[in-house]
Coordinates of C-alpha atoms in Angstrom, one line a residue:
M1 CA 79.6 -88.2 -38.7
A2 CA 80.9 -84.2 -39.1
K3 CA 84.6 -84.4 -38.7
R4 CA 85.5 -81.3 -36.0
K5 CA 89.1 -80.4 -36.7
G6 CA 90.8 -79.2 -33.2
W7 CA 88.1 -78.0 -31.8
A8 CA 86.8 -75.8 -34.8
V9 CA 84.0 -77.1 -37.0
R10 CA 84.3 -77.4 -40.5
Q11 CA 81.1 -75.8 -42.1
Q12 CA 80.7 -76.7 -45.4
R13 CA 79.0 -79.0 -47.0
K14 CA 80.6 -82.5 -47.7
P15 CA 79.6 -86.0 -47.7
P16 CA 79.8 -87.3 -44.0
D17 CA 83.6 -88.7 -42.8
G18 CA 82.0 -91.9 -42.3
K19 CA 78.8 -94.0 -41.3
L20 CA 77.4 -95.7 -38.3
R21 CA 74.1 -97.7 -37.7
L22 CA 72.1 -96.8 -35.0
S23 CA 72.4 -99.5 -32.7
Q24 CA 76.2 -98.6 -33.2
A25 CA 76.0 -95.2 -32.0
V26 CA 74.2 -96.6 -28.6
S27 CA 76.7 -99.3 -28.4
T28 CA 80.0 -99.9 -29.6
F29 CA 81.0 -96.6 -31.2
G30 CA 78.9 -94.4 -28.5
P31 CA 80.1 -91.5 -27.3
G32 CA 84.2 -91.4 -25.9
A33 CA 84.5 -94.4 -28.5
L34 CA 88.0 -94.5 -30.9
V35 CA 86.8 -95.1 -34.6
D36 CA 88.9 -95.8 -37.6
L37 CA 87.5 -93.8 -40.8
L38 CA 88.6 -93.8 -44.4
D39 CA 91.8 -91.7 -43.3
D40 CA 91.4 -90.8 -40.2
A41 CA 91.2 -91.5 -36.7
V42 CA 88.7 -89.9 -34.7
L43 CA 87.1 -89.7 -31.0
V44 CA 83.0 -89.4 -30.8
Y45 CA 82.2 -86.4 -29.3
G46 CA 79.8 -86.2 -26.1
L47 CA 76.3 -85.9 -26.3
D48 CA 76.4 -81.9 -25.5
F49 CA 78.4 -82.0 -29.4
W50 CA 75.2 -84.0 -31.3
S51 CA 72.9 -82.0 -33.5
F52 CA 69.4 -83.2 -34.5
R53 CA 67.7 -82.0 -37.6
D54 CA 65.7 -78.3 -36.8
G55 CA 66.5 -79.6 -33.1
R56 CA 63.9 -82.7 -33.2
P57 CA 65.2 -85.5 -31.9
R58 CA 62.9 -88.9 -32.2
L59 CA 62.1 -89.2 -28.7
I60 CA 61.9 -92.8 -27.3
Q61 CA 59.4 -94.1 -24.4
E62 CA 59.9 -96.3 -22.3
P63 CA 58.7 -95.8 -18.8
R64 CA 60.0 -98.8 -17.0
L65 CA 63.9 -98.1 -18.0
R66 CA 63.6 -94.5 -17.3
D67 CA 62.2 -94.8 -14.1
D68 CA 64.9 -98.1 -13.2
L69 CA 67.6 -95.4 -14.3
A70 CA 66.3 -91.7 -12.7
E71 CA 66.9 -93.6 -9.2
Q72 CA 70.1 -95.0 -10.3
I73 CA 71.4 -91.6 -10.9
Q74 CA 70.0 -89.4 -9.1
P75 CA 72.7 -90.1 -5.9
F76 CA 75.4 -88.6 -8.2
G77 CA 73.8 -85.6 -9.1
L78 CA 72.5 -86.4 -12.1
R79 CA 68.9 -86.1 -13.5
L80 CA 66.8 -87.9 -16.5
S81 CA 63.6 -85.7 -18.0
Q82 CA 60.6 -86.9 -17.4
E83 CA 59.0 -86.3 -20.7
A84 CA 62.3 -87.0 -23.2
P85 CA 64.6 -89.4 -21.1
F86 CA 66.2 -91.3 -24.7
R87 CA 66.5 -90.1 -27.9
E88 CA 68.0 -91.9 -31.3
P89 CA 70.8 -90.8 -32.6
P90 CA 71.3 -88.4 -34.9
S91 CA 70.8 -89.4 -38.6
L92 CA 71.4 -87.7 -42.3
A93 CA 68.5 -87.4 -43.8
D94 CA 70.8 -87.0 -47.1
E95 CA 74.4 -88.4 -47.0
R96 CA 75.4 -86.1 -49.7
D97 CA 74.4 -82.8 -47.9
A98 CA 76.7 -83.5 -44.2
A99 CA 76.8 -80.6 -42.0
S100 CA 77.5 -79.4 -39.1
D101 CA 73.8 -78.5 -37.7
H102 CA 73.1 -82.1 -37.9
G103 CA 75.0 -85.6 -37.3
I104 CA 77.1 -86.5 -34.9
P105 CA 80.6 -85.0 -34.4
V106 CA 84.1 -86.1 -34.0
L107 CA 86.9 -84.8 -32.4
E108 CA 90.7 -85.8 -34.8
F109 CA 92.2 -88.2 -31.9
P110 CA 95.4 -89.0 -31.8
R111 CA 97.2 -86.3 -33.0
W112 CA 100.1 -87.3 -33.4
F113 CA 101.0 -89.3 -37.3
V114 CA 103.8 -90.8 -38.4
C115 CA 105.1 -91.2 -41.8
Q116 CA 104.5 -94.1 -43.4
N117 CA 108.2 -93.9 -45.8
P118 CA 109.9 -97.0 -44.3
R119 CA 112.8 -94.4 -44.8
C120 CA 111.9 -91.8 -43.0
R121 CA 109.1 -93.0 -39.9
S122 CA 109.0 -89.6 -38.5
L123 CA 106.7 -88.7 -35.8
M124 CA 104.6 -85.0 -35.5
Q125 CA 102.0 -84.1 -34.7
G126 CA 99.2 -82.8 -37.1
G127 CA 99.3 -78.9 -36.5
S128 CA 102.3 -78.9 -37.9
L129 CA 101.8 -81.1 -41.3
D130 CA 100.4 -80.5 -44.6
R131 CA 97.1 -81.3 -45.7
K132 CA 96.4 -82.7 -49.0
A133 CA 93.5 -84.5 -50.3
R134 CA 92.6 -86.9 -47.3
S135 CA 96.0 -87.4 -45.9
Y136 CA 98.8 -85.3 -44.1
V137 CA 102.0 -85.1 -45.7
H138 CA 106.0 -83.5 -45.5
E139 CA 109.1 -83.6 -47.6
C140 CA 110.8 -87.1 -46.5
D141 CA 115.0 -86.8 -45.9
D142 CA 115.5 -88.4 -49.2
R143 CA 113.5 -85.6 -51.0
S144 CA 110.1 -87.8 -52.2
E145 CA 106.7 -86.6 -50.2
G146 CA 105.4 -88.9 -46.8
S147 CA 101.9 -89.9 -46.1
F148 CA 101.6 -90.0 -42.7
V149 CA 99.2 -92.3 -40.7
P150 CA 97.2 -91.9 -36.6
V151 CA 99.7 -93.6 -34.7
R152 CA 98.4 -96.8 -33.6
F153 CA 99.2 -96.0 -29.6
V154 CA 97.4 -93.6 -27.1
V155 CA 96.8 -94.0 -23.4
A156 CA 93.8 -94.4 -21.1
C157 CA 93.3 -95.3 -17.4
R158 CA 90.5 -97.8 -15.8
K159 CA 88.6 -94.8 -15.1
G160 CA 87.6 -93.8 -18.4
H161 CA 90.5 -91.3 -19.3
L162 CA 92.2 -90.8 -22.5
D163 CA 95.0 -88.7 -23.7
E164 CA 97.9 -88.7 -26.4
F165 CA 100.5 -91.3 -25.9
P166 CA 103.4 -88.9 -24.4
W167 CA 106.6 -89.8 -26.7
V168 CA 108.4 -87.2 -25.7
H169 CA 108.0 -87.8 -22.1
F170 CA 108.7 -91.5 -22.8
V171 CA 112.0 -91.1 -24.9
H172 CA 113.5 -88.7 -22.0
P173 CA 112.4 -90.9 -19.2
Q174 CA 114.6 -89.6 -16.8
G175 CA 113.7 -86.3 -17.4
E176 CA 116.7 -85.1 -20.3
R177 CA 116.1 -81.8 -21.8
C178 CA 116.1 -81.9 -26.1
A179 CA 115.7 -78.1 -27.7
A180 CA 114.3 -79.8 -31.1
P181 CA 112.7 -83.5 -30.1
G182 CA 112.8 -84.9 -33.6
L183 CA 111.1 -88.1 -32.7
K184 CA 110.9 -91.6 -34.9
L185 CA 109.4 -94.7 -34.6
E186 CA 111.0 -97.3 -35.6
E187 CA 110.0 -101.0 -36.6
G188 CA 111.8 -104.3 -37.4
R189 CA 111.9 -106.5 -40.3
T190 CA 108.6 -108.3 -38.8
G191 CA 106.3 -105.5 -37.6
D192 CA 106.5 -106.9 -34.0
F193 CA 105.5 -104.7 -31.3
A194 CA 108.6 -106.0 -28.9
E195 CA 110.5 -104.9 -31.9
L196 CA 108.9 -101.4 -31.9
L197 CA 111.2 -98.1 -31.0
V198 CA 111.1 -94.5 -30.1
A199 CA 114.3 -92.4 -31.2
C200 CA 114.9 -89.4 -30.5
A201 CA 117.4 -86.9 -32.7
C202 CA 119.4 -86.6 -29.9
G203 CA 120.4 -89.8 -29.4
A204 CA 117.8 -91.3 -26.9
R205 CA 116.3 -94.8 -28.2
R206 CA 113.4 -96.7 -26.3
R207 CA 111.9 -99.4 -26.8
L208 CA 108.0 -98.7 -26.8
I209 CA 107.0 -102.3 -24.6
D210 CA 108.6 -100.9 -21.8
A211 CA 105.6 -98.4 -21.8
S212 CA 103.5 -101.7 -21.2
V213 CA 104.5 -101.2 -17.5
P214 CA 102.3 -98.5 -15.6
A215 CA 105.4 -97.7 -14.2
A216 CA 106.9 -96.0 -16.8
L217 CA 104.3 -93.8 -18.0
P218 CA 103.9 -90.7 -16.0
P219 CA 100.2 -90.6 -14.3
C220 CA 97.1 -90.0 -15.2
Q221 CA 95.7 -86.1 -15.7
G222 CA 91.9 -87.3 -16.1
R223 CA 91.7 -85.7 -19.6
R224 CA 88.3 -86.5 -21.1
P225 CA 88.5 -84.5 -24.7
W226 CA 84.9 -86.1 -26.0
L227 CA 83.7 -83.7 -23.5
G228 CA 85.0 -80.8 -24.8
R229 CA 87.3 -78.2 -22.4
E230 CA 86.0 -78.5 -19.1
G231 CA 85.5 -82.2 -19.5
D232 CA 88.6 -82.7 -17.6
A233 CA 88.4 -84.2 -14.1
Q234 CA 90.2 -85.4 -11.2
C235 CA 92.4 -89.1 -11.3
D236 CA 94.5 -91.1 -9.2
E237 CA 95.4 -93.4 -11.8
R238 CA 98.2 -94.9 -14.1
L239 CA 98.1 -94.2 -17.3
R240 CA 98.0 -98.0 -19.4
L241 CA 99.4 -98.0 -22.8
L242 CA 96.5 -98.8 -24.7
V243 CA 96.1 -99.8 -29.0
R244 CA 93.9 -97.4 -30.5
T245 CA 91.5 -100.2 -32.6
A246 CA 92.1 -102.7 -29.1
S247 CA 88.7 -104.4 -28.0
N248 CA 89.3 -103.2 -24.6
G249 CA 89.5 -99.8 -25.7
Y250 CA 85.6 -98.8 -25.1
F251 CA 83.4 -101.2 -23.3
P252 CA 79.6 -100.0 -23.7
Q253 CA 77.1 -99.8 -20.5
V254 CA 74.0 -100.8 -22.0
V255 CA 70.6 -101.1 -20.2
S256 CA 67.5 -102.5 -21.5
A257 CA 64.4 -103.2 -21.1
L258 CA 61.3 -104.8 -22.2
S259 CA 57.9 -102.9 -23.3
I260 CA 55.7 -104.4 -21.5
P261 CA 52.1 -103.9 -20.7
E262 CA 51.6 -102.7 -16.9
K263 CA 48.3 -101.3 -16.1
S264 CA 48.6 -100.1 -12.1
F265 CA 51.3 -97.5 -14.5
G266 CA 49.3 -96.4 -16.8
L267 CA 47.6 -93.3 -15.3
R268 CA 51.7 -91.9 -14.7
E269 CA 52.9 -93.4 -18.4
A270 CA 50.2 -91.3 -19.9
V271 CA 51.1 -88.6 -18.1
Q272 CA 54.5 -88.5 -18.7
S273 CA 53.5 -88.8 -22.8
V274 CA 52.1 -85.2 -22.3
W275 CA 54.6 -83.8 -19.6
G276 CA 55.5 -80.6 -22.0
T277 CA 51.6 -79.9 -21.8
L278 CA 50.9 -80.8 -18.0
C279 CA 54.2 -79.5 -16.6
V280 CA 52.3 -76.4 -15.4
A281 CA 48.4 -77.9 -14.8
D282 CA 46.9 -77.5 -11.6
A283 CA 43.5 -77.5 -10.2
S284 CA 42.1 -74.8 -11.8
N285 CA 43.4 -75.0 -15.3
L286 CA 43.5 -78.7 -15.5
S287 CA 39.9 -78.7 -17.3
T288 CA 41.5 -76.5 -20.4
F289 CA 44.5 -78.6 -20.5
R290 CA 41.9 -81.6 -21.1
S291 CA 40.6 -79.9 -24.1
I292 CA 43.4 -80.3 -25.7
P293 CA 43.7 -83.4 -28.3
K294 CA 46.7 -85.2 -27.3
V295 CA 46.2 -84.5 -23.5
K296 CA 42.3 -85.2 -24.3
E297 CA 43.5 -88.5 -25.2
A298 CA 45.6 -89.8 -23.5
L299 CA 44.0 -88.9 -20.3
A300 CA 40.6 -90.3 -21.1
G301 CA 39.2 -92.4 -18.4
Y302 CA 41.3 -90.7 -15.5
S303 CA 39.8 -88.4 -13.1
D304 CA 41.0 -84.9 -12.1
E305 CA 42.1 -86.2 -8.8
A306 CA 43.9 -89.3 -10.5
V307 CA 45.7 -87.0 -12.9
L308 CA 46.0 -84.1 -10.5
G309 CA 47.9 -87.4 -8.2
A310 CA 49.9 -88.4 -11.2
I311 CA 51.5 -84.7 -12.0
A312 CA 52.8 -84.1 -8.5
G313 CA 54.3 -87.4 -8.0
V314 CA 56.1 -86.4 -11.4
Q315 CA 56.9 -82.9 -10.2
G316 CA 58.4 -84.1 -7.2
G317 CA 60.5 -86.7 -8.7
L318 CA 58.9 -89.5 -7.4
S319 CA 58.9 -92.7 -9.1
P320 CA 56.3 -95.2 -8.4
A321 CA 57.8 -97.8 -6.6
R322 CA 58.4 -100.6 -9.5
E323 CA 59.6 -104.8 -9.5
P324 CA 63.0 -104.8 -11.0
L325 CA 63.3 -104.5 -14.6
R326 CA 64.0 -108.5 -15.2
T327 CA 61.4 -109.2 -12.2
A328 CA 58.4 -107.8 -13.7
E329 CA 59.4 -109.3 -17.3
F330 CA 59.7 -113.0 -15.9
R331 CA 56.1 -112.6 -14.3
Q332 CA 55.0 -110.9 -17.2
I333 CA 56.2 -114.0 -19.4
V334 CA 55.4 -116.7 -17.6
G335 CA 51.9 -115.4 -16.8
A336 CA 51.1 -115.2 -20.8
P337 CA 47.7 -117.2 -21.1
L338 CA 47.8 -121.0 -23.5
E339 CA 47.9 -120.3 -27.7
R340 CA 45.1 -120.8 -29.3
P341 CA 44.8 -122.2 -32.5
G342 CA 44.2 -119.1 -35.3
E343 CA 45.0 -116.4 -33.2
L344 CA 47.1 -113.2 -34.4
P345 CA 49.3 -110.4 -32.2
D346 CA 47.5 -107.0 -31.1
G347 CA 48.3 -103.7 -32.1
G348 CA 50.9 -103.6 -29.0
D349 CA 54.2 -103.9 -28.6
F350 CA 54.0 -107.4 -26.4
F351 CA 52.3 -110.1 -27.0
A352 CA 53.3 -113.6 -25.7
R353 CA 51.7 -117.2 -26.0
E354 CA 52.1 -120.6 -23.8
A355 CA 52.8 -123.3 -26.6
R356 CA 52.2 -126.3 -26.5
T357 CA 54.6 -128.9 -28.3
E358 CA 54.5 -132.0 -29.5
G359 CA 55.8 -134.7 -27.2
G360 CA 55.8 -132.5 -24.6
L361 CA 58.7 -130.4 -22.9
P362 CA 61.9 -131.6 -22.2
E363 CA 62.7 -132.9 -18.8
G364 CA 64.0 -130.1 -16.7
V365 CA 61.8 -127.5 -18.3
A366 CA 59.3 -126.0 -16.5
K367 CA 57.6 -123.7 -19.7
L368 CA 57.8 -122.5 -23.2
V369 CA 56.5 -119.1 -24.0
L370 CA 56.8 -118.1 -28.0
L371 CA 56.9 -113.7 -28.5
P372 CA 55.9 -113.3 -31.6
K373 CA 55.9 -109.8 -31.1
L374 CA 58.3 -107.6 -28.1
R375 CA 60.1 -104.5 -28.4
E376 CA 63.0 -103.9 -26.4
V377 CA 64.4 -101.1 -25.4
R378 CA 68.4 -100.2 -25.0
A379 CA 70.1 -96.9 -23.1
Q380 CA 73.8 -96.3 -23.2
I381 CA 74.5 -94.8 -19.5
G382 CA 78.1 -95.0 -20.1
F383 CA 81.4 -96.6 -20.8
T384 CA 84.6 -97.7 -19.3
R385 CA 87.9 -98.6 -20.9
I386 CA 90.8 -101.3 -19.8
E387 CA 88.0 -103.4 -17.9
A388 CA 84.5 -103.8 -18.8
A389 CA 81.8 -103.5 -16.1
S390 CA 79.8 -106.7 -15.3
P391 CA 76.1 -106.5 -13.9
N392 CA 74.2 -107.8 -11.8
L393 CA 71.3 -110.2 -12.1
Q394 CA 68.8 -107.3 -13.1
G395 CA 71.4 -106.2 -16.1
E396 CA 72.3 -103.3 -14.3
F397 CA 75.3 -101.4 -13.6
D398 CA 77.1 -100.0 -10.5
L399 CA 77.2 -96.3 -11.4
G400 CA 79.4 -95.5 -9.0
V401 CA 81.9 -97.9 -9.8
Q402 CA 84.5 -97.1 -13.5
L403 CA 81.4 -94.7 -15.2
S404 CA 82.7 -92.2 -17.7
P405 CA 80.0 -89.8 -18.7
L406 CA 78.8 -89.9 -21.6
S407 CA 77.7 -85.7 -21.4
L408 CA 78.3 -82.7 -18.7
Q409 CA 74.5 -81.3 -19.0
Q410 CA 72.9 -83.3 -20.8
D411 CA 69.7 -85.0 -19.3
W412 CA 68.7 -87.7 -22.0
L413 CA 70.7 -90.6 -22.7
P414 CA 71.2 -92.6 -26.6
A415 CA 68.7 -94.9 -27.0
H416 CA 67.5 -97.3 -29.5
E417 CA 64.4 -100.0 -29.9
V418 CA 64.6 -103.3 -31.5
R419 CA 60.9 -104.4 -32.8
G420 CA 61.5 -108.8 -32.8
E421 CA 60.5 -112.0 -32.0
G422 CA 61.7 -114.8 -29.6
L423 CA 61.2 -118.0 -27.5
F424 CA 61.3 -118.1 -23.5
V425 CA 62.9 -121.1 -21.8
Q426 CA 62.0 -121.5 -17.7
L427 CA 63.7 -124.7 -16.1
D428 CA 61.2 -126.3 -13.7
E429 CA 62.2 -124.6 -10.1
E430 CA 62.5 -127.4 -8.3
A431 CA 64.4 -129.2 -10.5
V432 CA 67.1 -127.1 -10.6
R433 CA 67.0 -126.5 -6.2
R434 CA 67.7 -130.5 -6.8
W435 CA 70.9 -129.7 -8.8
E436 CA 72.2 -127.2 -6.8
A437 CA 72.4 -128.8 -3.3
R438 CA 73.8 -132.0 -5.1
P439 CA 77.5 -132.9 -4.1
G440 CA 79.1 -132.1 -7.5
V441 CA 77.6 -129.3 -8.2
I442 CA 78.9 -127.7 -5.1
E443 CA 82.4 -128.8 -5.6
R444 CA 82.1 -127.0 -9.0
A445 CA 80.5 -124.3 -7.6
K446 CA 83.4 -124.0 -4.9
D447 CA 86.3 -123.9 -8.5
L448 CA 84.0 -121.3 -9.7
L449 CA 84.3 -119.4 -6.7
A450 CA 87.7 -119.3 -6.7
G451 CA 88.9 -118.2 -9.5
Y452 CA 85.8 -115.5 -9.3
E453 CA 87.7 -114.5 -6.4
Q454 CA 91.1 -114.1 -8.0
W455 CA 89.5 -111.9 -11.3
A456 CA 87.5 -109.4 -8.3
R457 CA 90.9 -108.8 -6.2
Q458 CA 92.4 -107.5 -9.8
T459 CA 89.2 -105.7 -10.6
G460 CA 88.4 -103.5 -7.5
K461 CA 84.6 -102.9 -6.7
P462 CA 82.6 -106.7 -9.1
P463 CA 79.4 -107.1 -8.7
P464 CA 78.5 -110.1 -6.4
F465 CA 79.2 -114.2 -7.7
P466 CA 76.1 -114.9 -9.6
G467 CA 76.5 -118.8 -8.4
A468 CA 75.8 -121.9 -10.2
R469 CA 72.6 -121.1 -11.1
F470 CA 73.5 -118.4 -13.6
Y471 CA 76.8 -120.2 -15.1
L472 CA 73.9 -122.9 -15.5
L473 CA 71.7 -120.6 -17.5
H474 CA 73.9 -118.4 -19.8
S475 CA 75.9 -122.0 -20.7
L476 CA 72.5 -123.2 -22.1
S477 CA 71.6 -120.3 -23.5
H478 CA 75.0 -120.2 -25.8
L479 CA 73.9 -123.9 -26.6
L480 CA 70.9 -123.0 -28.1
L481 CA 71.5 -120.2 -29.9
G482 CA 74.4 -122.7 -32.1
A483 CA 71.4 -125.5 -32.5
L484 CA 69.1 -123.0 -33.4
S485 CA 70.8 -120.7 -35.9
I486 CA 71.5 -123.6 -37.6
E487 CA 67.5 -124.0 -39.0
C488 CA 66.1 -120.7 -37.8
G489 CA 66.9 -118.3 -40.8
Y490 CA 69.2 -116.1 -38.9
S491 CA 72.7 -116.1 -38.6
A492 CA 74.2 -116.8 -34.8
S493 CA 75.6 -113.2 -34.7
S494 CA 71.7 -111.8 -35.4
L495 CA 70.0 -114.0 -32.2
R496 CA 70.5 -112.3 -28.2
E497 CA 70.2 -113.8 -25.5
R498 CA 68.1 -112.1 -22.1
I499 CA 68.7 -114.3 -18.6
Y500 CA 66.6 -114.1 -16.1
C501 CA 68.5 -115.6 -13.2
A502 CA 67.7 -115.2 -9.4
P503 CA 68.5 -117.4 -6.2
A504 CA 65.8 -119.7 -4.9
T505 CA 66.2 -117.6 -1.3
D506 CA 65.2 -114.6 -3.6
P507 CA 60.8 -113.0 -3.4
V508 CA 60.6 -114.5 -6.8
P509 CA 63.3 -117.0 -8.2
M510 CA 64.2 -117.2 -11.9
A511 CA 65.8 -119.7 -13.8
A512 CA 64.7 -118.8 -17.6
I513 CA 66.8 -117.4 -20.7
L514 CA 64.9 -115.4 -23.3
L515 CA 66.5 -115.9 -27.0
S516 CA 65.6 -113.2 -29.8
T517 CA 66.0 -111.2 -32.7
G518 CA 65.0 -108.0 -34.0
T519 CA 66.0 -105.3 -36.3
P520 CA 66.3 -101.2 -35.1
G521 CA 63.9 -99.3 -36.7
A522 CA 61.8 -102.3 -37.9
E523 CA 58.0 -103.9 -37.0
G524 CA 59.4 -107.4 -37.0
T525 CA 60.9 -110.4 -38.8
L526 CA 60.4 -113.4 -40.4
G527 CA 58.8 -115.7 -37.7
G528 CA 62.2 -118.4 -37.4
I529 CA 62.3 -118.2 -34.1
V530 CA 58.9 -119.0 -33.2
E531 CA 58.4 -121.4 -35.2
Q532 CA 61.3 -123.2 -34.1
G533 CA 60.5 -123.0 -30.6
R534 CA 58.1 -125.8 -31.3
R535 CA 60.8 -128.0 -31.6
L536 CA 62.3 -127.1 -28.7
R537 CA 62.8 -130.7 -27.4
H538 CA 64.6 -131.6 -31.2
H539 CA 67.2 -128.2 -30.6
L540 CA 67.6 -129.0 -27.0
G541 CA 68.6 -132.2 -27.7
H542 CA 71.4 -131.4 -30.5
A543 CA 72.9 -128.4 -28.7
L544 CA 73.7 -131.2 -25.4
E545 CA 75.3 -133.5 -27.9
L546 CA 77.0 -131.1 -29.6
A547 CA 77.9 -130.3 -25.7
R548 CA 79.9 -133.1 -25.0
L549 CA 82.7 -132.9 -26.7
C550 CA 84.7 -129.7 -27.1
S551 CA 86.9 -129.8 -30.1
N552 CA 89.3 -129.1 -27.9
D553 CA 88.7 -131.4 -25.7
P554 CA 90.1 -132.6 -22.7
V555 CA 92.4 -129.2 -22.9
C556 CA 89.0 -127.5 -22.1
A557 CA 86.8 -129.9 -20.1
A558 CA 89.8 -130.0 -17.9
H559 CA 90.6 -126.2 -17.2
N560 CA 89.9 -124.8 -14.0
P561 CA 89.4 -121.2 -13.4
H562 CA 91.1 -121.0 -10.6
G563 CA 94.7 -120.4 -10.6
D564 CA 94.8 -120.1 -14.4
L565 CA 98.4 -118.8 -15.8
A566 CA 95.6 -117.6 -19.1
E567 CA 94.2 -115.5 -16.7
R568 CA 90.1 -116.8 -17.6
H569 CA 89.1 -116.9 -14.3
L570 CA 85.1 -116.5 -15.1
E571 CA 85.5 -119.2 -17.4
G572 CA 85.1 -123.3 -17.0
A573 CA 85.0 -125.9 -18.8
A574 CA 84.0 -122.9 -21.8
C575 CA 86.3 -122.0 -25.5
H576 CA 85.6 -121.1 -28.9
G577 CA 85.3 -124.6 -29.9
C578 CA 82.2 -125.0 -28.1
L579 CA 80.5 -122.0 -25.8
F580 CA 81.8 -118.8 -27.1
A581 CA 79.3 -116.8 -28.6
A582 CA 79.9 -113.2 -30.8
E583 CA 79.4 -110.4 -29.1
S584 CA 76.5 -108.9 -29.9
S585 CA 74.5 -112.0 -28.9
C586 CA 76.1 -111.9 -25.6
E587 CA 75.2 -109.8 -22.1
R588 CA 78.1 -111.0 -20.5
F589 CA 81.4 -110.5 -22.8
N590 CA 81.4 -114.8 -23.0
R591 CA 82.4 -114.9 -19.2
Y592 CA 80.3 -117.0 -16.8
L593 CA 80.5 -120.1 -18.7
D594 CA 80.6 -123.6 -18.4
R595 CA 79.1 -126.4 -20.2
A596 CA 80.1 -128.9 -17.5
L597 CA 77.3 -128.1 -15.4
V598 CA 75.0 -128.4 -18.0
V599 CA 76.1 -131.9 -19.7
P600 CA 78.6 -134.3 -18.3
T601 CA 82.6 -133.4 -20.0
M602 CA 85.4 -135.8 -20.0
A603 CA 86.5 -134.3 -16.6
C604 CA 83.7 -133.6 -14.9
A605 CA 80.8 -135.5 -15.0
T606 CA 78.7 -135.3 -11.8
A607 CA 77.5 -131.3 -11.6
A608 CA 75.3 -131.9 -15.1
F609 CA 71.7 -130.4 -14.9
F610 CA 71.4 -132.6 -18.3
G611 CA 72.6 -136.0 -16.9

């Protein structure tokens, strides 16, 4: 990271102000995220300000993901490059030589600071303070030198806008005029939020807890400082108090796709891979372009007529008809051939084989597929604050709802690829349908739907209710993640789920989960997941046994999402003692979980898929 003070870039070279992993720059700390450095609090700039060494970013290709996102963003006047739709975040070649011509710049935010001297506690803006070493200082009233730290509080709205907390306005709510506001942030003996008090030299005082009521704050001005001076927008939301380091300050919207072979789209993908050269090609000069080595290699085996048709399609922005992301992946994995002794993965990005297991598959499981080699591309399309936006069953977001953009001008998205391994478990579709028709499951689904509707009324425009089938798959996924992590050699936080769910009425009904692990920039993993997949009967039995009784029972088992005072409207029998997983592992922020649909519990014994 290279930090920008105000809007001016520091040109001198020095060590970077902070470090992020590539995966963090595409998720937790992407554009618009608040980050705590060692001595500062900063805001990550948007893509318009990202700089790549020598202007040469590392490009990532994934045609299926590109076509899917391009179709989604087109109605909003946005576009995605044909040749380079995804770029890996810039990295520093030498951490001791950070400069503004490469790296991810950040803006000092917030610009309000509080003195650490307990006898001072002055609130001041950074522009009125002196910089000494790596912190701001001033002379306190007791003539000691006080150092300043960024305030913990900012304001934001549900549309993702972000602004400084209005300290002067807040302590003078009735519009009183103060000639020279001298603000202090006083703390009680315990430092509890309820004891924080904002005081002015004019005598005005107000408790900060009053700001928890939206009416106490002014309307949102649509500030988007990560987009630069021209980034502000119109907004009709009310501002809300936000703790700078709170988990609800940034919810990245990440869409991913597995790299699966699609022979029917090979020509278009080949044309897109050399689009920078072929973008001006036509019938009169195509043969000349074919003589270029990289074009010759990409178009080998395709006729001129077919190539010209593909070029016309790309120029017209026409994407070929593709199946939804997860439906296509489901078909590919389910159709994997049986494994053969001694067979090794080939040189591609995807290798899957249906496994033969000792003792057969557990009851209710239709197929087990092992994937010793897979590649996943994850791209961030936006983010939200205050409330996370839930994707649909295909893992796609409604881009018209609460989407905060990553840039104003760019036609690419930040992305990274993960190479690793996984195992795929498909439930028996007929068994799932019979389970869905049982009276106990129908009643349980009504309770979950009632909680969902209560949550939806507070959210605005949520995705459709995923149904009891999704709750079953998601809960089973979390249980298997915990059981596998004990013996596979990977920690539970390094494992990741991918849910394949579609109702029985869908053209391609799905009821399966993919559990995988991988590392950005690495070529593979240790094989632990694949080998443990052969012991699925053992791991599933262990997971189900642990799920029958939670350490928080009977409270956990009896939890009803409808009318819950704790506002846990999207969970049934689920808590940190049984189902919750690390945020890096779960696709849905530990929502849509209920172990009562998987195994019998103390409060519900009639809705379990595994009786």
